[in-house]
PDB file of C-alpha atoms in Angstrom:
ATOM      1  CA  GLN A 146     -18.726 -13.554  47.612  1.00 80.00           C
ATOM      2  CA  VAL A 147     -15.382 -12.740  45.988  1.00 89.00           C
ATOM      3  CA  GLN A 148     -14.817  -9.433  44.239  1.00 94.00           C
ATOM      4  CA  LEU A 149     -12.012  -9.023  41.722  1.00 96.00           C
ATOM      5  CA  VAL A 150     -10.856  -5.714  40.270  1.00 97.00           C
ATOM      6  CA  GLU A 151      -8.289  -5.530  37.473  1.00 98.00           C
ATOM      7  CA  SER A 152      -6.044  -2.572  36.760  1.00 97.00           C
ATOM      8  CA  GLY A 153      -2.945  -1.711  34.754  1.00 98.00           C
ATOM      9  CA  GLY A 154      -4.255  -2.065  31.227  1.00 98.00           C
ATOM     10  CA  GLY A 155      -3.420   0.434  28.533  1.00 98.00           C
ATOM     11  CA  LEU A 156      -1.716   1.064  25.226  1.00 98.00           C
ATOM     12  CA  VAL A 157       1.791  -0.239  24.624  1.00 98.00           C
ATOM     13  CA  GLN A 158       4.030  -0.641  21.593  1.00 98.00           C
ATOM     14  CA  ALA A 159       4.950  -4.067  20.268  1.00 98.00           C
ATOM     15  CA  GLY A 160       7.942  -5.402  22.156  1.00 98.00           C
ATOM     16  CA  GLY A 161       7.045  -3.433  25.251  1.00 98.00           C
ATOM     17  CA  SER A 162       5.920  -4.525  28.698  1.00 98.00           C
ATOM     18  CA  LEU A 163       2.902  -4.059  30.896  1.00 98.00           C
ATOM     19  CA  ARG A 164       1.918  -5.313  34.337  1.00 98.00           C
ATOM     20  CA  LEU A 165      -1.670  -6.077  35.237  1.00 98.00           C
ATOM     21  CA  SER A 166      -2.921  -6.262  38.795  1.00 98.00           C
ATOM     22  CA  CYS A 167      -5.983  -7.949  40.242  1.00 97.00           C
ATOM     23  CA  ALA A 168      -7.106  -6.977  43.711  1.00 96.00           C
ATOM     24  CA  ALA A 169      -9.311  -9.525  45.456  1.00 94.00           C
ATOM     25  CA  SER A 170     -11.632  -9.210  48.394  1.00 91.00           C
ATOM     26  CA  GLY A 171     -12.131 -11.880  50.995  1.00 76.00           C
ATOM     27  CA  ARG A 172     -10.077 -13.406  53.750  1.00 76.00           C
ATOM     28  CA  THR A 173      -9.791 -16.784  51.988  1.00 81.00           C
ATOM     29  CA  PHE A 174      -7.880 -15.481  48.972  1.00 88.00           C
ATOM     30  CA  SER A 175      -4.907 -17.742  49.616  1.00 90.00           C
ATOM     31  CA  SER A 176      -7.061 -20.856  49.186  1.00 92.00           C
ATOM     32  CA  TYR A 177      -8.100 -19.981  45.623  1.00 94.00           C
ATOM     33  CA  ALA A 178      -6.430 -20.767  42.365  1.00 96.00           C
ATOM     34  CA  MET A 179      -6.160 -17.610  40.270  1.00 97.00           C
ATOM     35  CA  GLY A 180      -6.097 -17.151  36.541  1.00 97.00           C
ATOM     36  CA  TRP A 181      -5.900 -14.633  33.745  1.00 98.00           C
ATOM     37  CA  PHE A 182      -7.978 -14.875  30.588  1.00 98.00           C
ATOM     38  CA  ARG A 183      -8.264 -12.597  27.580  1.00 98.00           C
ATOM     39  CA  GLN A 184     -10.847 -11.962  24.903  1.00 98.00           C
ATOM     40  CA  ALA A 185     -10.492 -10.218  21.562  1.00 96.00           C
ATOM     41  CA  PRO A 186     -13.536  -8.848  19.677  1.00 91.00           C
ATOM     42  CA  GLY A 187     -15.453 -11.641  17.978  1.00 93.00           C
ATOM     43  CA  LYS A 188     -13.414 -14.364  19.657  1.00 96.00           C
ATOM     44  CA  GLU A 189     -13.958 -16.666  22.597  1.00 96.00           C
ATOM     45  CA  ARG A 190     -12.393 -16.016  25.949  1.00 97.00           C
ATOM     46  CA  GLU A 191      -9.093 -17.855  26.191  1.00 97.00           C
ATOM     47  CA  PHE A 192      -6.851 -18.960  29.008  1.00 98.00           C
ATOM     48  CA  VAL A 193      -3.607 -17.045  29.456  1.00 98.00           C
ATOM     49  CA  ALA A 194      -2.009 -17.986  32.771  1.00 98.00           C
ATOM     50  CA  GLY A 195      -2.869 -19.581  36.081  1.00 98.00           C
ATOM     51  CA  ILE A 196      -1.424 -20.039  39.538  1.00 97.00           C
ATOM     52  CA  SER A 197      -2.585 -22.581  42.088  1.00 96.00           C
ATOM     53  CA  SER A 198      -3.124 -21.929  45.766  1.00 93.00           C
ATOM     54  CA  GLY A 199       0.222 -23.638  46.291  1.00 92.00           C
ATOM     55  CA  GLY A 200       2.018 -21.305  43.889  1.00 94.00           C
ATOM     56  CA  TYR A 201       2.321 -23.595  40.877  1.00 96.00           C
ATOM     57  CA  ARG A 202       2.335 -21.575  37.636  1.00 97.00           C
ATOM     58  CA  TYR A 203       1.075 -22.654  34.250  1.00 97.00           C
ATOM     59  CA  TYR A 204       0.636 -20.845  30.938  1.00 98.00           C
ATOM     60  CA  ALA A 205      -0.907 -20.996  27.509  1.00 98.00           C
ATOM     61  CA  ALA A 206       1.644 -21.927  24.862  1.00 98.00           C
ATOM     62  CA  SER A 207       1.153 -18.574  23.125  1.00 97.00           C
ATOM     63  CA  VAL A 208       2.493 -16.624  26.116  1.00 98.00           C
ATOM     64  CA  GLN A 209       4.984 -19.106  27.557  1.00 98.00           C
ATOM     65  CA  GLY A 210       8.295 -17.381  28.164  1.00 98.00           C
ATOM     66  CA  ARG A 211       6.839 -13.887  27.782  1.00 98.00           C
ATOM     67  CA  PHE A 212       4.281 -13.612  30.589  1.00 98.00           C
ATOM     68  CA  THR A 213       4.678 -14.275  34.289  1.00 98.00           C
ATOM     69  CA  ILE A 214       1.855 -14.733  36.774  1.00 98.00           C
ATOM     70  CA  SER A 215       2.459 -14.190  40.469  1.00 97.00           C
ATOM     71  CA  ARG A 216       0.482 -13.664  43.644  1.00 95.00           C
ATOM     72  CA  ASP A 217       0.935 -11.769  46.872  1.00 94.00           C
ATOM     73  CA  ASN A 218      -1.350 -13.385  49.401  1.00 89.00           C
ATOM     74  CA  ALA A 219      -0.571 -10.782  52.053  1.00 91.00           C
ATOM     75  CA  GLU A 220      -2.022  -8.126  49.741  1.00 93.00           C
ATOM     76  CA  ASN A 221      -4.748 -10.319  48.194  1.00 93.00           C
ATOM     77  CA  THR A 222      -3.377  -9.488  44.769  1.00 96.00           C
ATOM     78  CA  VAL A 223      -2.445 -11.438  41.659  1.00 97.00           C
ATOM     79  CA  TYR A 224      -0.259  -9.993  38.909  1.00 98.00           C
ATOM     80  CA  LEU A 225       0.410 -10.646  35.262  1.00 98.00           C
ATOM     81  CA  GLN A 226       3.736  -9.324  34.030  1.00 98.00           C
ATOM     82  CA  MET A 227       3.642  -9.160  30.241  1.00 98.00           C
ATOM     83  CA  SER A 228       6.837  -8.700  28.229  1.00 98.00           C
ATOM     84  CA  THR A 229       7.761  -8.644  24.534  1.00 98.00           C
ATOM     85  CA  LEU A 230       4.144  -7.908  23.759  1.00 98.00           C
ATOM     86  CA  LYS A 231       2.725  -8.639  20.326  1.00 98.00           C
ATOM     87  CA  PRO A 232      -0.299  -7.131  18.533  1.00 97.00           C
ATOM     88  CA  GLU A 233      -2.070 -10.484  18.888  1.00 97.00           C
ATOM     89  CA  ASP A 234      -1.941 -10.022  22.663  1.00 98.00           C
ATOM     90  CA  THR A 235      -4.528  -7.256  22.304  1.00 98.00           C
ATOM     91  CA  GLY A 236      -7.789  -7.842  24.122  1.00 98.00           C
ATOM     92  CA  VAL A 237      -9.699  -7.452  27.339  1.00 98.00           C
ATOM     93  CA  TYR A 238      -7.896  -9.222  30.151  1.00 98.00           C
ATOM     94  CA  TYR A 239      -9.899 -10.788  32.949  1.00 98.00           C
ATOM     95  CA  CYS A 240      -8.854 -11.977  36.368  1.00 98.00           C
ATOM     96  CA  ALA A 241     -10.636 -15.040  37.744  1.00 97.00           C
ATOM     97  CA  ALA A 242     -10.703 -17.183  40.879  1.00 96.00           C
ATOM     98  CA  ALA A 243     -11.448 -20.869  41.308  1.00 95.00           C
ATOM     99  CA  ARG A 244     -11.523 -23.408  44.097  1.00 92.00           C
ATOM    100  CA  SER A 245      -9.397 -25.721  41.951  1.00 89.00           C
ATOM    101  CA  ALA A 246      -6.809 -24.920  39.285  1.00 87.00           C
ATOM    102  CA  GLY A 247      -7.897 -25.213  35.668  1.00 91.00           C
ATOM    103  CA  THR A 248      -7.580 -23.728  32.191  1.00 95.00           C
ATOM    104  CA  THR A 249     -11.197 -23.370  31.045  1.00 95.00           C
ATOM    105  CA  PRO A 250     -13.479 -20.400  31.788  1.00 95.00           C
ATOM    106  CA  GLY A 251     -16.106 -22.752  33.189  1.00 95.00           C
ATOM    107  CA  SER A 252     -13.767 -23.928  35.915  1.00 94.00           C
ATOM    108  CA  PHE A 253     -13.474 -20.421  37.385  1.00 96.00           C
ATOM    109  CA  GLU A 254     -16.197 -19.222  39.690  1.00 95.00           C
ATOM    110  CA  TYR A 255     -15.482 -15.517  40.123  1.00 96.00           C
ATOM    111  CA  TRP A 256     -14.527 -12.905  37.542  1.00 97.00           C
ATOM    112  CA  GLY A 257     -13.441  -9.304  37.400  1.00 97.00           C
ATOM    113  CA  GLN A 258     -14.779  -6.705  34.975  1.00 97.00           C
ATOM    114  CA  GLY A 259     -11.704  -6.780  32.759  1.00 98.00           C
ATOM    115  CA  THR A 260      -9.073  -4.294  31.663  1.00 98.00           C
ATOM    116  CA  GLN A 261      -8.213  -3.374  28.079  1.00 98.00           C
ATOM    117  CA  VAL A 262      -4.751  -4.100  26.713  1.00 98.00           C
ATOM    118  CA  THR A 263      -3.871  -2.747  23.286  1.00 98.00           C
ATOM    119  CA  VAL A 264      -0.557  -3.522  21.603  1.00 98.00           C
ATOM    120  CA  SER A 265       0.296  -1.362  18.611  1.00 97.00           C
ATOM    121  CA  SER A 266       2.638  -2.242  15.756  1.00 93.00           C
TER     122      SER A 266
END
């Protein structure tokens, strides 16, 4: 029912910045909580950042102070601004949507295909 398409991934040097975008379909976008997750090879998918339908933002401790999640309901788009990137931030980043805000993959109903982010030393 909801389609999510990520973009903006790429290669960046440590200490640099990158902005990811997630374009969502559907006319009820504003009612969903949105989140970003990431997954490195051989590791489980982990929560990165979330934003509720009311605009409340919350983050994983590992990215607190470096990443910022935002949403533009008029454009049905959620963003993840990543700054002072570290090599450990490398992974496939996924956009997800949920009816209620959460921090676990199981709480999110819809997922994008992911976009690769690689941070070099």
